[in-house]
XYZ file of C-alpha atoms in Angstrom:
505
model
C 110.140 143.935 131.130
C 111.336 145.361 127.933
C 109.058 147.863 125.646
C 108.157 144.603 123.151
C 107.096 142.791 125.720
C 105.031 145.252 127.664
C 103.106 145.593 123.691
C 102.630 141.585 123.533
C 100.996 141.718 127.072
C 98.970 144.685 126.302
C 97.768 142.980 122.882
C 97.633 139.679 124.077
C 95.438 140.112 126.900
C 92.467 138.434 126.485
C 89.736 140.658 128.369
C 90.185 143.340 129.957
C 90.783 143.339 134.336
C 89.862 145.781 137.037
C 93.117 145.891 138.946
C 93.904 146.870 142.560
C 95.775 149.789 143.368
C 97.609 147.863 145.789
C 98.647 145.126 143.238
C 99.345 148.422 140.510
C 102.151 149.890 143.091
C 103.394 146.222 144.056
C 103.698 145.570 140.186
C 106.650 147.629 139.366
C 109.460 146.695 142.122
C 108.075 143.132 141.747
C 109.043 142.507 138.657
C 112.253 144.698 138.786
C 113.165 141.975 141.326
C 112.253 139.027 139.574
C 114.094 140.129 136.227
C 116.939 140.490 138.815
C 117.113 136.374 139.581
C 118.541 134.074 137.593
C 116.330 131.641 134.789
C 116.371 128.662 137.242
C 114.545 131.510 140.108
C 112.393 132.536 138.161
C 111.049 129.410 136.550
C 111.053 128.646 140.340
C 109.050 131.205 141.591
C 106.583 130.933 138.182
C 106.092 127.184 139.368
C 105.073 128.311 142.689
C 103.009 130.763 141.686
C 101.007 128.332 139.521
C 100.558 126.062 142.769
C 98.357 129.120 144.353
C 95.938 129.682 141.411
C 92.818 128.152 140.892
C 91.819 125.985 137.913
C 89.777 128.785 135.712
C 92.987 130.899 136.004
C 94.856 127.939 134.513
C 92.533 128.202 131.479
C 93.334 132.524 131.058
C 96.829 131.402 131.583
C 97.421 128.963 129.153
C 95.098 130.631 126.771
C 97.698 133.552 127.104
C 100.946 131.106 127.087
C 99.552 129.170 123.603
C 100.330 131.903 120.667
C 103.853 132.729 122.485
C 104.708 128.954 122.337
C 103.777 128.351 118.569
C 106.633 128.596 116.232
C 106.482 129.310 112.174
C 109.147 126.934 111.577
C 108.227 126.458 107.613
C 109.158 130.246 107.424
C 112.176 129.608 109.871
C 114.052 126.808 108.194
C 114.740 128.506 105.293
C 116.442 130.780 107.219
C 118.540 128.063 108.769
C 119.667 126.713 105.235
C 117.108 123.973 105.761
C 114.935 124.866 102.768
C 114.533 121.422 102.152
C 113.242 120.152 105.473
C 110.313 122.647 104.572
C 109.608 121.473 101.330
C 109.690 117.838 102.671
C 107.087 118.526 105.639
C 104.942 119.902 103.075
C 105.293 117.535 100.544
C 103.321 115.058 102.350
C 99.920 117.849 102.139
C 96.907 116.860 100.395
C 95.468 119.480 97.456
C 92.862 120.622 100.016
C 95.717 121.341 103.053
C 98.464 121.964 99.715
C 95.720 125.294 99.010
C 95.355 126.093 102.262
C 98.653 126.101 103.280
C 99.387 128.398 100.643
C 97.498 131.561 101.881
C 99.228 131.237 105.300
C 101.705 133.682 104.297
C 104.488 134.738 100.927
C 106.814 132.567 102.236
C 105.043 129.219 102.098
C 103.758 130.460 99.436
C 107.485 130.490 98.205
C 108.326 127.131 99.808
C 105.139 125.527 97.828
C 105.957 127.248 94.352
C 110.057 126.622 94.729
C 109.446 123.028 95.375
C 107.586 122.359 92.631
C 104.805 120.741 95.011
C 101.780 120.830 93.219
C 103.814 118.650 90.064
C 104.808 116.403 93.265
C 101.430 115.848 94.070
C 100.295 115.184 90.508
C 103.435 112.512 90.561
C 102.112 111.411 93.207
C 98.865 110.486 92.486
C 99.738 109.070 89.059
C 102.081 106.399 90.607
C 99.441 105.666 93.134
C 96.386 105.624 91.171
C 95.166 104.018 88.054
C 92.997 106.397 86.549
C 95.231 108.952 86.841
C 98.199 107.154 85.506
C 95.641 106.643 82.321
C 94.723 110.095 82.233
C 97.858 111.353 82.086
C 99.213 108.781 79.238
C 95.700 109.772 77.208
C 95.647 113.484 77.691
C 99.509 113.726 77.158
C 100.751 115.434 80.210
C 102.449 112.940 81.545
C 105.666 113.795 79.373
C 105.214 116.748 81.623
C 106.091 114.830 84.970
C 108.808 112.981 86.289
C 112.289 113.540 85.219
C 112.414 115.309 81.542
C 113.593 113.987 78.400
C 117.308 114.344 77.372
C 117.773 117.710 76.592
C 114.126 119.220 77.695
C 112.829 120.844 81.001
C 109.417 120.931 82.571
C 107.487 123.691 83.019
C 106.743 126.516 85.559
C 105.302 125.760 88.928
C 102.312 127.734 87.740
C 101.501 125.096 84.823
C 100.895 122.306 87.519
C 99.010 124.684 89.999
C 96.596 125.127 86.691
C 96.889 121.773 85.494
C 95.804 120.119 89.186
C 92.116 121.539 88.492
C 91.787 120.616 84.796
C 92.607 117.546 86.043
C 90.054 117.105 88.628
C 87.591 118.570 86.454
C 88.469 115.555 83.566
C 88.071 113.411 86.551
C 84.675 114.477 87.517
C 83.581 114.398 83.845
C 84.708 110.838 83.549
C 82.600 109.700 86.649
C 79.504 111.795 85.383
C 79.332 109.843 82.204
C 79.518 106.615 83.788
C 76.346 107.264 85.219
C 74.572 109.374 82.787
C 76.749 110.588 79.943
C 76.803 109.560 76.317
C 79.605 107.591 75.705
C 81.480 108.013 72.408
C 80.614 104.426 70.353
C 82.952 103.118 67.987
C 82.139 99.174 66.426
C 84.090 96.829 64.680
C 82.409 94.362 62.219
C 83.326 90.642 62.331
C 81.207 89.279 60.419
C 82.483 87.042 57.908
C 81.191 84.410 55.622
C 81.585 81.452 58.261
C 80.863 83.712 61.499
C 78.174 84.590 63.655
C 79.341 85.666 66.433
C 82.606 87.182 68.693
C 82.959 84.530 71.857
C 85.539 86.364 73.695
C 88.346 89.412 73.397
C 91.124 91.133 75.082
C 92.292 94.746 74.587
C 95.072 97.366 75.542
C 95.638 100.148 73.872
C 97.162 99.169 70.794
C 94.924 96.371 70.133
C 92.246 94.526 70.442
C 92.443 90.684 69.941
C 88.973 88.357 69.252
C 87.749 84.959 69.309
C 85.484 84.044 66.669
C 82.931 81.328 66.003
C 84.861 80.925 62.249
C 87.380 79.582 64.276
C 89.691 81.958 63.554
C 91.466 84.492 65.833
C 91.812 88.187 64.852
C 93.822 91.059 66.231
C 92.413 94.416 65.640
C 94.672 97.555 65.630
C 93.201 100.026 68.263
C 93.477 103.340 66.283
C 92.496 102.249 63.156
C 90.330 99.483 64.317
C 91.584 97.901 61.149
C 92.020 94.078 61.034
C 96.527 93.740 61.481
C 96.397 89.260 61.502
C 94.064 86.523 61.294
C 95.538 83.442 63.395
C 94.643 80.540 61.818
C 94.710 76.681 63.528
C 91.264 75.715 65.290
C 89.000 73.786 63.482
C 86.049 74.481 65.954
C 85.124 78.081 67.149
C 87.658 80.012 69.476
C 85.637 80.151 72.961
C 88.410 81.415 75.003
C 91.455 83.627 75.078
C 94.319 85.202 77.106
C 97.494 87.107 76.230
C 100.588 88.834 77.611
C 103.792 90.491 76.143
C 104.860 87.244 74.625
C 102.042 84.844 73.589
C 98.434 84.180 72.581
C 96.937 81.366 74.328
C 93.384 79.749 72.815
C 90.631 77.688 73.223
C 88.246 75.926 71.140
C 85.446 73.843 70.413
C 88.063 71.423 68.777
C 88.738 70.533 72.255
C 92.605 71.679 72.194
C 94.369 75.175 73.743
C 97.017 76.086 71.251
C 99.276 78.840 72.264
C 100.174 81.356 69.333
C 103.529 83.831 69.100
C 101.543 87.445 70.119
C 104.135 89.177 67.721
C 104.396 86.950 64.707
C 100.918 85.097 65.089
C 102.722 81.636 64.371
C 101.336 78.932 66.152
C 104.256 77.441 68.569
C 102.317 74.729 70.737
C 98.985 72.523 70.668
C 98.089 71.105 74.180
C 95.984 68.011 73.660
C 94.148 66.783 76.782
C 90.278 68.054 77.053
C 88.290 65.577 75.507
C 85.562 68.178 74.633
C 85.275 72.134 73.949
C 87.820 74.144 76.113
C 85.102 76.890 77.829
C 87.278 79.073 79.464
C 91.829 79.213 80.352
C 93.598 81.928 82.338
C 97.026 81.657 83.143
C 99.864 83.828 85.044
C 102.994 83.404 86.522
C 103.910 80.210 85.062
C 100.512 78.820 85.955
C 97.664 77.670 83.617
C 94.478 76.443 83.840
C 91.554 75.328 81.746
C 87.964 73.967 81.972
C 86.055 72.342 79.474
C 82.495 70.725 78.639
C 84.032 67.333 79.602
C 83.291 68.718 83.196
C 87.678 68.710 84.314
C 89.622 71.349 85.280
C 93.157 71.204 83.966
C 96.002 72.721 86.048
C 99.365 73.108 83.675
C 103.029 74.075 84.454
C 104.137 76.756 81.866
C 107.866 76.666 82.078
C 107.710 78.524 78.159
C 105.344 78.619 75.110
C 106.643 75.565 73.875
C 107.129 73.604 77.377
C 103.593 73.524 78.756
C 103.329 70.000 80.913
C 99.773 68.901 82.655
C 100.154 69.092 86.608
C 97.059 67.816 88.016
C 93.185 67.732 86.602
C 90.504 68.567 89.160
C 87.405 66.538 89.357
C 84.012 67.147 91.116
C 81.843 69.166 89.086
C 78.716 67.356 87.495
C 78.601 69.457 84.645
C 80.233 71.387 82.120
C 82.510 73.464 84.010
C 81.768 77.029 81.832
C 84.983 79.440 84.125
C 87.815 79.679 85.498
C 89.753 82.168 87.795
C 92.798 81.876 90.243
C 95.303 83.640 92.172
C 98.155 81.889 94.406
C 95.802 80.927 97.044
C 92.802 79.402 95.487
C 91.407 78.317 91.826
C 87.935 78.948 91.455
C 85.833 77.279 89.023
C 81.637 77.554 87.873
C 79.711 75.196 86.028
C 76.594 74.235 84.737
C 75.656 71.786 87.865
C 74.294 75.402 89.417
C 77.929 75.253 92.302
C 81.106 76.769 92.068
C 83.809 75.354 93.718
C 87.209 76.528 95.660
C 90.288 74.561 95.565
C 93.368 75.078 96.755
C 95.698 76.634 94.423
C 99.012 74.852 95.693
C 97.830 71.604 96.832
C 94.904 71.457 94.326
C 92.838 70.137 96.866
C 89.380 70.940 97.246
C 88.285 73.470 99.686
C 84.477 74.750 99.458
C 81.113 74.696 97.523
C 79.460 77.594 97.103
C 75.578 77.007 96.318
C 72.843 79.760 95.938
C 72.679 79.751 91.860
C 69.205 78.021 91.113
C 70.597 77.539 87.375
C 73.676 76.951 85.442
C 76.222 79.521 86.048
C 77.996 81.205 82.906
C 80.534 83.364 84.124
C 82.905 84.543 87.192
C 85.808 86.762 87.913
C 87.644 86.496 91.620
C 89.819 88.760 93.434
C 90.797 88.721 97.006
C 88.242 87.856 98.876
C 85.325 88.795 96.572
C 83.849 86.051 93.575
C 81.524 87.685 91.661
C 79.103 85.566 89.299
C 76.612 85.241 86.765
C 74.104 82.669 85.848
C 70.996 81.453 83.470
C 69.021 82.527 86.324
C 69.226 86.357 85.197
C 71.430 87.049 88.259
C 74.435 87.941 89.799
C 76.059 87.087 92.818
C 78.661 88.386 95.369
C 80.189 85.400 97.451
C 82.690 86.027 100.516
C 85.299 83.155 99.283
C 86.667 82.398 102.845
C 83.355 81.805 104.819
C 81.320 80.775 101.438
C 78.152 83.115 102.271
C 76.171 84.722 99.501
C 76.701 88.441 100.203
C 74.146 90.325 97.448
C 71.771 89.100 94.961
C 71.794 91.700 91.652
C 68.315 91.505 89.865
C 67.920 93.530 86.555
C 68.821 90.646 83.111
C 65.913 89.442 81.509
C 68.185 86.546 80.255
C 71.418 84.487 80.926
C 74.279 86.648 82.594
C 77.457 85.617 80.347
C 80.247 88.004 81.090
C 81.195 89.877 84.051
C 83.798 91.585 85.585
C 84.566 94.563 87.939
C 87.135 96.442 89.655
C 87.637 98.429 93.223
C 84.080 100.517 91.589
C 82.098 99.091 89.369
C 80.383 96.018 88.235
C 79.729 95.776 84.527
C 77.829 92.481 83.334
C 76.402 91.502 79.828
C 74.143 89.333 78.899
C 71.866 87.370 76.856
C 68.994 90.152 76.675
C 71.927 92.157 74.809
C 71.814 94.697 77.631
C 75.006 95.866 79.284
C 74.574 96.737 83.093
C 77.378 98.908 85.204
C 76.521 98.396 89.038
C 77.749 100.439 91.939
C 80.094 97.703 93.293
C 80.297 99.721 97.216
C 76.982 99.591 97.157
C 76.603 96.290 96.298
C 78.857 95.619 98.798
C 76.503 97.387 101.913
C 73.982 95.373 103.358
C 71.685 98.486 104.006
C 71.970 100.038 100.698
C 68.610 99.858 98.754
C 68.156 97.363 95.829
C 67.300 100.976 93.839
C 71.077 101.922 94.021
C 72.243 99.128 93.058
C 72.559 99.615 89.041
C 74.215 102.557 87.695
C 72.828 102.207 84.024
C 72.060 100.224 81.634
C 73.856 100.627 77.961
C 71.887 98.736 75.012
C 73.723 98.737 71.608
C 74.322 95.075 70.712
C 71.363 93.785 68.581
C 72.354 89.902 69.761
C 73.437 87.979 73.130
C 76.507 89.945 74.632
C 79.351 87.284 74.815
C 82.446 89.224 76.425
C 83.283 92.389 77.577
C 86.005 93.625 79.412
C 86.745 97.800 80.597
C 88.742 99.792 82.623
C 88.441 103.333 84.144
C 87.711 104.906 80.651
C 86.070 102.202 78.299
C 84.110 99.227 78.046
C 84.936 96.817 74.928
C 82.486 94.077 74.455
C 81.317 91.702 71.399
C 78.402 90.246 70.645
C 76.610 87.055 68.872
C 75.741 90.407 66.426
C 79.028 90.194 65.087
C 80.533 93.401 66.610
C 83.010 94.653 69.009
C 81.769 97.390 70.398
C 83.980 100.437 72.010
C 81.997 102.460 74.811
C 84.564 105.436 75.338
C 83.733 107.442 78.668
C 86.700 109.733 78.191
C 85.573 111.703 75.366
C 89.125 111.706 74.241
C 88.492 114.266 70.887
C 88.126 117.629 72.977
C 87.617 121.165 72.045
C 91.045 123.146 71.225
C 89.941 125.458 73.934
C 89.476 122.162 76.621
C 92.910 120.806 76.405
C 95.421 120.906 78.784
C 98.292 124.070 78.558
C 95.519 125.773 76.231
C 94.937 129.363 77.441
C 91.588 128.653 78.330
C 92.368 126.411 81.068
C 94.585 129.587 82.521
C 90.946 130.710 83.994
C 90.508 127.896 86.519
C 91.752 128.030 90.094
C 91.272 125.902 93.570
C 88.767 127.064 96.099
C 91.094 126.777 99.223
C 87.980 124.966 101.207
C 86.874 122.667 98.675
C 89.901 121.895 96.321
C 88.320 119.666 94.014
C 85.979 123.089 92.907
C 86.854 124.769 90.292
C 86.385 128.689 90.162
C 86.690 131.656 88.028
């Protein structure tokens, strides 16, 4: 046995043996024999010796075998030319195993900073997740990412190893004022000499378009929260609206939808079928449908913003019917006869009741298999669509629920008390959480009934019979100098290796 053997065997031993002097004089010429026979012997004579020893010894042995066996092969690939194997195996690491894995040793180290991997991750999350993609498109470094503009280059591997922190940190900021922080408030006044009152909205984040009870339609421009067109056409008060890249789609008291050009404001198409106010549209993917006080449903075929042909009209509530949601497997509508009802989004054919409401309900969103509702009997409901069971009951309005909608967190409802709720949707969602838990906070603002609202990971917008829009901004976009991202400030943060989303000094 050569010399760097003997050394692994003498470190490697795990406790130390009293040894025969028999087996210390047999030792010598043994092995001088057996490094005399060829591999296939001596794997051989190893496999028979393994037959004659006893389980425990088994344990020492393989205890003894396990270091010799592991390989470094993240340090060894590069050494093959296969740098790029090693980047790939730990491209797929988490931030927690990414920090870890880069105290192992200077060469993974190397591998990690060479590859760029902490940008990759950051890539990653921002293609994956929606919060981040928004965080990086409102805190700018997302021109950092991805491939650079013509003519530029990205930064050092250290920026994004700095930038991953700051990052979380943002994160954690965000979620803390959802719960308890002061969100930034900035209002838009509507009021005009006909109005009283903003029935409904939609925003991105270059404007903000309302319905108003003057009948009129009004876009607002985000930044300046200046009035940019008035769309002019209803003679009753706009109740309901919906837009996408290429049109504006309305409807009124005046019992018609009319469907507006979202870049010029003209007004290309009036759809005349309702017989009383339109409550409530939304359309996609060629697909529209409406509901009005006349208690129908309309189902339309949009083939463009001036071909819009009636398909079918559903019949069975006993009331006005007050919402509207679909996707391509069912159309799901709520109205003032207490129900809502499923139908079949193809076939239009009715599928399921779903009773529990003791009053009229107001409002509804639906996605997947979760309908969440709200109703004049201060509550809100969670309904499994497929088996039709009542999963939570929300308590907390003083009034009529009139707007709701969440996402894969939250829960955020207004109502007729003026009060704003966010909810904890997961918890809403576990049978064993406590009622306590349930509501997040409660944001009062609005100085009349809360008619619409709509948010996403950073903002709620809502408007009011006050006549406001209101802007609840979680973000906190206007930082300090010394808080923004590639200031030298943020050069003082690092990863704890065992909790990654910590910052330290």
């Amino acid at each position: 046995m050569n010399e760097f053997t003997e050394e692994m065997v003498e470190t490697m031993s795990l406790t130390p043996r009293e040894l025969s002097k028999d087996y210390l004089g047999e030792k010598d010429r043994t092995l001088q024999r057996f490094e005399g026979w060829t591999e296939g012997d001596q794997v051989d004579f190893i496999e028979s010796l393994l037959l004659r020893v006893c389980h425990y010894q088994h344990g020492q042995i393989n205890e003894f075998l396990t270091p010799m066996l592991q390989r470094d092969f993240i340090t060894l690939l590069p050494k093959q030319g296969l740098d790029h194997i090693a980047e790939t195996i730990l491209s797929y690491l988490d931030a927690r195993s990414l920090c870890a894995a880069e105290l192992v040793c200077k060469e993974w180290n190397r591998v990690i900073s060479d590859a760029m991997l902490w940008k990759k991750l950051i890539e990653r999350k921002v293609r994956t997740d929606t919060l981040w993609r928004g965080l990086a498109e409102r805190r700018g470094w997302i021109h950092h990412l991805f491939k650079p503009r013509h003519g530029g280059s990205h930064p050092e591997h250290s920026f994004y190893r700095i930038l991953y922190p700051k990052i979380i940190q943002d994160i954690e900021s965000i979620e803390n004022n959802w719960l308890k922080g002061e969100p930034n408030l900035q209002l838009i006044n509507c009021r005009s000499e006909n109005s009283k009152g903003v029935y409904c909205l939609q925003y991105d984040d270059a404007k903000i378009v309302s319905g108003l009870r003057d009948n009129t339609i009004k876009v607002w421009d985000r930044e300046s929260l200046n009035s940019k067109k008035v769309l002019m056409g209803h003679t009753g008060s706009v109740l309901c609206l919906q837009y996408d890249e290429k049109v504006i789609i309305s409807g009124s008291s005046d019992s018609t939808v009319r469907v507006w050009d979202v870049l010029t404001g003209e007004l290309v198409n009036t759809l005349i079928h309702h017989c009383e106010a339109v409550l409530h549209l939304r359309f996609s993917n060629g697909m529209m449908v409406t509901c009005s006080k006349d208690r129908s449903i309309a189902v339309w075929d949009m083939v463009s913003a001036t071909d819009i042909n009636l398909h079918r009209v559903l019949v069975g509530h006993r009331a006005a019917v007050n919402v509207v949601d679909f996707d391509e497997k069912y159309i799901v509508s709520a109205s003032g006869d207490r129900t809502i009802k499923v139908w079949n989004t193809s076939s239009c054919e009715f599928v399921r009741t779903l009773n529990g409401h003791r009053r009229g309900i107001a409002c509804l969103q639906y996605r997947d298999r979760l309908v969440v509702s709200g109703s004049s009997d201060n509550t809100i409901r969670l309904w499994d669509i497929e088996c039709g069971v009542c999963l939570k009951i929300l308590e907390g309005h003083e009034e009529l629920v009139r707007c709701i909608r969440f996402d894969s967190k939250r829960i955020v409802s207004g109502a007729y008390d003026g009060k704003i709720k966010v909810w904890d949707l997961q918890a809403a969602l576990d049978p064993r959480a406590p009622a306590s838990s349930l509501c997040l906070r409660t944001l009062v603002k609005h100085t009349g009934r809360v008619f619409r609202l709509q948010f996403d990971e950073f903002q709620i917008v809502s408007s009011s019979h006050d006549d406001t829009i209101l802007i609840w901004d979680f973000l906190n976009f206007d930082q300090p100098e010394s808080e923004k991202v590639g200031a030298p400030a943020v050069t003082q943060f690092a990863i704890s290796p065992t909790h990654p989303n910590v910052l330290t000094n």
